[in-house]
Tab-separated table of C-alpha atoms in Angstrom:
chain	number	residue	atom	x	y	z
A	1	MET	CA	158.436	65.968	-80.597
A	2	GLY	CA	161.055	65.325	-77.933
A	3	LYS	CA	162.794	62.046	-77.331
A	4	LYS	CA	161.503	59.371	-74.993
A	5	GLY	CA	163.740	59.024	-71.955
A	6	ILE	CA	164.794	55.595	-70.700
A	7	LEU	CA	166.576	55.478	-67.350
A	8	LEU	CA	168.334	52.223	-66.446
A	9	VAL	CA	169.273	52.040	-62.757
A	10	ASN	CA	171.459	49.460	-61.059
A	11	LEU	CA	172.419	49.239	-57.389
A	12	GLY	CA	175.809	50.898	-57.406
A	13	THR	CA	179.480	50.371	-56.778
A	14	PRO	CA	182.331	52.234	-55.098
A	15	ASP	CA	184.279	54.649	-57.295
A	16	SER	CA	187.351	52.564	-56.522
A	17	PRO	CA	188.159	49.550	-54.334
A	18	GLU	CA	190.059	51.753	-51.886
A	19	VAL	CA	188.760	51.932	-48.319
A	20	LYS	CA	187.710	55.591	-48.506
A	21	ASP	CA	185.523	54.992	-51.549
A	22	VAL	CA	184.101	51.756	-50.174
A	23	ARG	CA	183.258	53.656	-46.971
A	24	LYS	CA	181.367	56.325	-48.936
A	25	TYR	CA	179.467	53.667	-50.891
A	26	LEU	CA	178.502	51.600	-47.845
A	27	ASP	CA	177.471	54.707	-45.932
A	28	GLN	CA	175.111	55.891	-48.659
A	29	PHE	CA	173.781	52.390	-49.309
A	30	LEU	CA	173.137	51.369	-45.711
A	31	MET	CA	171.755	54.728	-44.618
A	32	ASP	CA	168.901	54.270	-47.098
A	33	GLU	CA	165.717	53.971	-45.017
A	34	ARG	CA	164.454	51.213	-47.308
A	35	VAL	CA	167.649	49.138	-46.961
A	36	ILE	CA	167.934	49.244	-43.178
A	37	ASP	CA	164.322	50.011	-42.362
A	38	ILE	CA	164.584	50.927	-38.703
A	39	ASN	CA	164.211	54.328	-37.024
A	40	ALA	CA	166.683	56.953	-38.188
A	41	PHE	CA	168.520	57.311	-34.872
A	42	ASN	CA	169.232	53.588	-34.509
A	43	ARG	CA	170.111	53.278	-38.189
A	44	THR	CA	172.662	56.077	-37.868
A	45	LEU	CA	174.238	54.494	-34.783
A	46	LEU	CA	174.378	51.082	-36.426
A	47	VAL	CA	175.662	52.163	-39.828
A	48	LYS	CA	178.040	54.981	-38.940
A	49	GLY	CA	179.127	53.605	-35.574
A	50	VAL	CA	179.445	49.894	-36.285
A	51	ILE	CA	178.943	48.565	-39.815
A	52	VAL	CA	180.785	51.086	-41.992
A	53	PRO	CA	183.922	51.466	-39.797
A	54	PHE	CA	184.359	47.703	-39.408
A	55	ARG	CA	183.192	46.471	-42.813
A	56	SER	CA	184.874	49.022	-45.067
A	57	PRO	CA	188.432	47.614	-44.840
A	58	LYS	CA	187.176	44.031	-45.269
A	59	THR	CA	184.891	44.906	-48.160
A	60	SER	CA	187.683	46.908	-49.800
A	61	LYS	CA	189.823	43.754	-49.906
A	62	LEU	CA	186.982	41.845	-51.575
A	63	TYR	CA	186.444	44.533	-54.202
A	64	LYS	CA	190.158	44.442	-54.996
A	65	GLU	CA	189.752	40.732	-55.803
A	66	ILE	CA	187.210	41.424	-58.571
A	67	TRP	CA	188.390	44.848	-59.796
A	68	ASP	CA	190.107	44.508	-63.180
A	69	GLU	CA	191.373	46.664	-66.031
A	70	ASN	CA	187.772	47.673	-66.751
A	71	GLY	CA	187.188	48.734	-63.152
A	72	SER	CA	184.034	47.577	-61.386
A	73	PRO	CA	182.433	44.675	-63.314
A	74	LEU	CA	178.961	45.863	-62.309
A	75	LEU	CA	179.533	49.355	-63.688
A	76	TYR	CA	181.385	48.055	-66.742
A	77	TYR	CA	178.540	45.766	-67.823
A	78	SER	CA	175.869	48.311	-66.897
A	79	LYS	CA	177.500	50.889	-69.179
A	80	ILE	CA	177.581	48.365	-72.019
A	81	GLN	CA	173.932	47.506	-71.430
A	82	ALA	CA	172.913	51.159	-71.605
A	83	ALA	CA	174.990	51.803	-74.742
A	84	LEU	CA	173.559	48.769	-76.530
A	85	VAL	CA	169.991	49.662	-75.549
A	86	GLN	CA	170.556	53.182	-76.929
A	87	GLU	CA	171.923	51.693	-80.152
A	88	LYS	CA	168.912	49.389	-80.532
A	89	LEU	CA	166.309	52.048	-79.734
A	90	GLY	CA	167.807	54.690	-81.994
A	91	ASP	CA	167.503	58.446	-82.130
A	92	GLU	CA	163.907	58.629	-80.915
A	93	TYR	CA	165.103	57.661	-77.434
A	94	HIS	CA	167.447	59.165	-74.866
A	95	VAL	CA	168.962	56.388	-72.695
A	96	GLU	CA	170.795	57.141	-69.472
A	97	LEU	CA	172.429	54.868	-66.902
A	98	ALA	CA	172.411	55.619	-63.191
A	99	MET	CA	173.379	53.919	-59.970
A	100	ARG	CA	171.180	54.149	-56.901
A	101	TYR	CA	174.318	54.656	-54.806
A	102	GLN	CA	177.391	56.598	-55.902
A	103	ASN	CA	178.064	57.320	-59.571
A	104	PRO	CA	176.615	58.061	-62.033
A	105	SER	CA	173.883	59.305	-59.730
A	106	ILE	CA	170.165	59.184	-60.487
A	107	GLU	CA	169.954	62.958	-60.123
A	108	SER	CA	172.716	63.575	-62.680
A	109	ALA	CA	171.082	61.197	-65.166
A	110	LEU	CA	167.681	62.846	-64.723
A	111	ASP	CA	169.266	66.279	-65.128
A	112	LYS	CA	170.645	65.177	-68.511
A	113	MET	CA	167.184	64.053	-69.550
A	114	LYS	CA	165.664	67.336	-68.407
A	115	ALA	CA	168.302	69.263	-70.355
A	116	GLY	CA	167.527	67.066	-73.361
A	117	LEU	CA	163.845	68.066	-73.158
A	118	VAL	CA	162.593	64.486	-73.134
A	119	GLU	CA	158.837	64.144	-73.577
A	120	SER	CA	158.547	61.241	-71.121
A	121	ILE	CA	160.688	59.155	-68.774
A	122	LYS	CA	160.517	55.399	-68.252
A	123	VAL	CA	162.543	54.055	-65.337
A	124	ILE	CA	163.793	50.466	-65.398
A	125	PRO	CA	165.427	49.401	-62.117
A	126	LEU	CA	167.800	46.588	-63.107
A	127	PHE	CA	166.472	44.165	-60.486
A	128	PRO	CA	164.390	41.312	-61.945
A	129	GLN	CA	162.517	40.712	-58.674
A	130	TYR	CA	160.844	43.588	-56.841
A	131	ALA	CA	162.078	44.464	-53.351
A	132	SER	CA	161.443	47.608	-51.369
A	133	ALA	CA	165.179	47.845	-50.682
A	134	SER	CA	166.125	47.785	-54.384
A	135	SER	CA	163.435	48.637	-56.956
A	136	GLY	CA	161.350	50.443	-54.341
A	137	SER	CA	164.284	52.617	-53.333
A	138	VAL	CA	165.014	53.550	-56.949
A	139	ILE	CA	161.377	54.433	-57.617
A	140	GLN	CA	161.133	56.543	-54.454
A	141	ASN	CA	164.367	58.405	-55.241
A	142	VAL	CA	163.286	59.186	-58.806
A	143	MET	CA	159.904	60.467	-57.603
A	144	GLU	CA	161.533	62.641	-54.925
A	145	ILE	CA	163.854	64.241	-57.488
A	146	VAL	CA	161.297	64.747	-60.258
A	147	SER	CA	158.667	66.070	-57.836
A	148	LYS	CA	160.830	69.174	-57.361
A	149	TRP	CA	160.889	70.014	-61.078
A	150	THR	CA	158.689	72.858	-62.256
A	151	THR	CA	157.632	70.920	-65.329
A	152	ILE	CA	157.163	67.188	-64.817
A	153	PRO	CA	156.871	64.969	-67.911
A	154	PRO	CA	154.977	61.657	-67.808
A	155	VAL	CA	157.023	59.238	-65.686
A	156	SER	CA	156.501	55.452	-65.593
A	157	PHE	CA	158.271	52.554	-63.914
A	158	VAL	CA	159.007	48.891	-64.481
A	159	SER	CA	158.744	47.510	-60.959
A	160	SER	CA	159.914	43.976	-61.842
A	161	PHE	CA	160.580	41.630	-64.762
A	162	HIS	CA	161.139	38.359	-62.928
A	163	ASN	CA	159.346	36.314	-65.604
A	164	ASN	CA	160.643	38.067	-68.723
A	165	GLU	CA	161.006	35.354	-71.350
A	166	LEU	CA	164.196	36.669	-72.950
A	167	MET	CA	165.901	37.125	-69.574
A	168	LEU	CA	164.991	33.574	-68.554
A	169	GLU	CA	166.340	32.191	-71.813
A	170	VAL	CA	169.715	33.906	-71.301
A	171	PHE	CA	170.118	32.285	-67.887
A	172	ALA	CA	169.159	28.928	-69.405
A	173	GLU	CA	171.572	29.372	-72.306
A	174	ASN	CA	174.395	30.316	-69.953
A	175	ALA	CA	173.721	27.155	-67.935
A	176	ARG	CA	173.560	24.766	-70.891
A	177	LYS	CA	177.264	25.143	-71.608
A	178	TYR	CA	177.964	23.585	-68.186
A	179	GLN	CA	175.649	20.621	-68.839
A	180	PRO	CA	173.378	20.943	-65.768
A	181	GLU	CA	172.568	17.228	-65.883
A	182	THR	CA	176.159	16.451	-64.869
A	183	TYR	CA	175.789	18.267	-61.513
A	184	ASP	CA	174.482	16.705	-58.320
A	185	HIS	CA	172.258	19.643	-57.447
A	186	VAL	CA	171.358	23.132	-58.655
A	187	LEU	CA	171.066	26.239	-56.477
A	188	PHE	CA	169.183	29.438	-57.256
A	189	SER	CA	170.883	31.758	-54.791
A	190	PHE	CA	169.197	35.149	-54.417
A	191	HIS	CA	170.430	38.122	-52.434
A	192	GLY	CA	168.938	37.970	-48.948
A	193	LEU	CA	166.519	40.320	-47.191
A	194	PRO	CA	165.395	40.581	-43.569
A	195	GLU	CA	162.164	38.657	-42.994
A	196	ARG	CA	160.535	41.835	-41.690
A	197	GLN	CA	160.767	43.362	-45.159
A	198	LEU	CA	158.799	40.468	-46.630
A	199	LEU	CA	156.213	40.763	-43.869
A	200	LYS	CA	155.728	44.456	-44.683
A	201	CYS	CA	154.762	43.494	-48.237
A	202	ASP	CA	151.933	41.267	-46.987
A	203	HIS	CA	149.076	43.728	-46.672
A	204	THR	CA	146.725	40.988	-45.426
A	205	GLY	CA	148.948	40.294	-42.423
A	206	SER	CA	147.959	36.639	-42.545
A	207	TYR	CA	149.889	35.086	-45.426
A	208	CYS	CA	153.637	35.814	-45.469
A	209	LEU	CA	155.596	33.322	-43.320
A	210	LYS	CA	152.277	32.121	-41.884
A	211	LYS	CA	151.210	29.771	-44.690
A	212	ASP	CA	153.255	26.661	-45.464
A	213	ASN	CA	155.403	27.142	-48.558
A	214	CYS	CA	153.954	30.642	-48.909
A	215	CYS	CA	156.430	31.621	-51.633
A	216	ASP	CA	156.273	28.483	-53.757
A	217	THR	CA	153.464	29.733	-56.003
A	218	LEU	CA	152.917	33.288	-57.167
A	219	ASN	CA	149.392	34.553	-56.484
A	220	ASP	CA	147.450	37.768	-55.895
A	221	THR	CA	148.530	37.931	-52.248
A	222	ASN	CA	152.273	37.538	-52.772
A	223	LYS	CA	152.661	38.914	-56.304
A	224	PHE	CA	154.926	41.747	-55.096
A	225	CYS	CA	156.904	39.532	-52.697
A	226	TYR	CA	160.629	39.378	-53.499
A	227	SER	CA	160.913	35.758	-52.372
A	228	ALA	CA	157.812	34.618	-54.262
A	229	GLN	CA	159.004	36.321	-57.440
A	230	GLY	CA	162.407	34.678	-56.932
A	231	HIS	CA	160.830	31.250	-56.565
A	232	ASP	CA	158.906	31.913	-59.772
A	233	THR	CA	162.079	32.926	-61.634
A	234	ALA	CA	163.803	29.738	-60.455
A	235	LYS	CA	160.839	27.564	-61.456
A	236	LEU	CA	160.726	29.082	-64.945
A	237	ILE	CA	164.482	28.680	-65.542
A	238	ALA	CA	164.386	25.113	-64.207
A	239	ALA	CA	161.536	24.296	-66.594
A	240	LYS	CA	163.606	25.473	-69.562
A	241	LEU	CA	166.403	23.127	-68.504
A	242	ASN	CA	164.174	20.197	-67.501
A	243	ILE	CA	165.486	20.334	-63.937
A	244	ALA	CA	163.140	18.435	-61.619
A	245	ARG	CA	161.884	20.210	-58.490
A	246	GLU	CA	163.770	17.834	-56.192
A	247	ASP	CA	167.015	18.627	-58.027
A	248	TYR	CA	167.133	22.337	-57.228
A	249	THR	CA	166.927	24.565	-54.158
A	250	VAL	CA	166.016	28.227	-53.853
A	251	CYS	CA	168.207	29.895	-51.211
A	252	PHE	CA	169.432	33.310	-50.071
A	253	GLN	CA	172.931	34.727	-49.597
A	254	SER	CA	174.619	37.831	-48.162
A	255	ARG	CA	172.970	37.911	-44.747
A	256	LEU	CA	173.856	40.900	-42.551
A	257	GLY	CA	173.412	40.857	-38.761
A	258	LYS	CA	171.789	38.317	-36.462
A	259	GLU	CA	168.071	38.856	-37.010
A	260	PRO	CA	166.102	36.385	-39.188
A	261	TRP	CA	166.542	36.832	-42.925
A	262	VAL	CA	164.754	35.011	-45.732
A	263	GLN	CA	165.559	31.318	-45.558
A	264	PRO	CA	167.065	28.909	-46.330
A	265	TYR	CA	170.483	30.541	-46.160
A	266	THR	CA	172.842	29.476	-48.942
A	267	THR	CA	175.557	28.520	-46.434
A	268	ASP	CA	173.130	26.167	-44.642
A	269	VAL	CA	172.147	24.583	-47.944
A	270	LEU	CA	175.817	23.975	-48.766
A	271	LYS	CA	176.242	22.157	-45.439
A	272	LYS	CA	173.121	20.062	-46.015
A	273	LEU	CA	174.107	19.052	-49.551
A	274	ALA	CA	177.661	18.205	-48.499
A	275	ALA	CA	176.290	16.026	-45.681
A	276	GLU	CA	174.146	14.217	-48.278
A	277	GLY	CA	177.255	13.424	-50.297
A	278	LYS	CA	176.674	15.902	-53.109
A	279	LYS	CA	179.946	16.837	-54.803
A	280	ARG	CA	179.217	19.196	-57.691
A	281	LEU	CA	176.844	22.167	-57.559
A	282	LEU	CA	175.654	24.498	-60.295
A	283	VAL	CA	174.662	27.923	-58.942
A	284	PHE	CA	172.486	30.617	-60.521
A	285	SER	CA	172.229	34.095	-59.026
A	286	PRO	CA	169.125	35.456	-60.799
A	287	ALA	CA	168.726	38.599	-58.676
A	288	PHE	CA	171.599	40.196	-60.597
A	289	VAL	CA	171.685	41.267	-64.252
A	290	ALA	CA	175.456	41.863	-64.203
A	291	ASP	CA	178.222	39.979	-62.470
A	292	CYS	CA	179.395	41.713	-59.320
A	293	LEU	CA	180.898	41.117	-55.878
A	294	GLU	CA	178.103	38.730	-54.878
A	295	THR	CA	178.609	36.497	-57.911
A	296	LEU	CA	182.299	36.823	-58.771
A	297	TYR	CA	183.537	36.545	-55.201
A	298	GLU	CA	180.851	35.361	-52.797
A	299	ILE	CA	179.740	32.434	-54.960
A	300	THR	CA	182.783	31.756	-57.121
A	301	VAL	CA	185.357	31.999	-54.329
A	302	GLU	CA	183.754	31.906	-50.855
A	303	TYR	CA	181.067	29.295	-51.478
A	304	HIS	CA	183.388	27.171	-53.591
A	305	GLU	CA	185.980	27.117	-50.785
A	306	GLU	CA	183.335	26.537	-48.125
A	307	PHE	CA	181.824	23.616	-50.043
A	308	LYS	CA	185.232	22.037	-50.636
A	309	ALA	CA	186.028	22.308	-46.923
A	310	LEU	CA	182.785	20.404	-46.247
A	311	GLY	CA	183.832	17.575	-48.566
A	312	GLY	CA	182.388	18.823	-51.839
A	313	GLU	CA	184.356	19.183	-55.044
A	314	HIS	CA	183.120	22.114	-57.098
A	315	VAL	CA	180.736	25.064	-57.121
A	316	GLN	CA	180.138	26.408	-60.628
A	317	LEU	CA	178.599	29.848	-61.108
A	318	VAL	CA	176.281	30.393	-64.052
A	319	GLU	CA	177.349	33.833	-65.197
A	320	SER	CA	174.904	36.700	-65.198
A	321	LEU	CA	173.150	38.380	-68.134
A	322	ASN	CA	175.933	40.934	-68.689
A	323	ASP	CA	176.094	42.017	-72.351
A	324	ASN	CA	174.194	39.067	-73.834
A	325	PRO	CA	172.303	40.312	-76.930
A	326	LYS	CA	169.091	38.604	-75.819
A	327	PHE	CA	169.146	40.495	-72.535
A	328	ILE	CA	169.625	43.744	-74.438
A	329	ASP	CA	166.536	42.761	-76.440
A	330	ALA	CA	164.733	42.149	-73.127
A	331	LEU	CA	165.589	45.667	-71.929
A	332	VAL	CA	164.455	47.124	-75.251
A	333	GLU	CA	161.209	45.185	-74.911
A	334	LEU	CA	160.684	46.642	-71.431
A	335	ALA	CA	161.523	50.133	-72.680
A	336	VAL	CA	158.958	50.193	-75.470
A	337	SER	CA	156.157	48.187	-73.857
């Protein structure tokens, strides 16, 4: 019998922090029809004519702030995760790592599996909460590639793992070392999405952003909603740490453009908390399984400086899952379930 293939897929990273590589990464990322989900002509004008030319030099500078001797932290930790999962699963499995954008590509990873004559493929997008622009894009890309093969093995997907017990425990463990009870407030800051992408996930057309607190409780209507799954992740981590509901806020960072994105925005929450006299904030970023630009720079540097300028004292990031052994066990659990 052949080996069982396990494909771990994260978002991606430039090959280097230099402008030319950042430009290639942003172009591929933002031209994805699930990321900027507008008609192709307008997307091309926006991405190639406005966003990529203007953002590439700025984003290059930010990547240079977090790039270290290991290169991109996201790729570094993702490689470790894949290697440790392979070690745990043993010789009956063939584990590959891919990035949705840039390298190693999904197609190259799938080609290795095909060459290895795997008997099945299980795809695990490394995004705890499902979003069309992340997990959905990975799943679509894999299906497009495999659909062209002459012989297609059984292929399955893990669309989300927002409530995985081992993953939640790692976030809680990482937070305990900072003594959450000594902070004035806790933030669960998720990567943002345009509101229209949430609305597209509401197949009833009468629930998303139309019901009060529509994301606060996960139910049959919103079970695939990125925001609702994020709220559920936050609630479950908070419960492990005995953080009362009034002592934490779910918010969203990394907004792009002027149209409405999922709210509240993290920057607005920082202003509100500073105005209330809060001085010390503990911040989780549970949409990421490995530390990256959004955690190591946006939260650790930008939000810390912004909060201090507003009168606050400190913003402390709770590091991501990275190479924590319990998270490796979580991935193994997802692979064999």
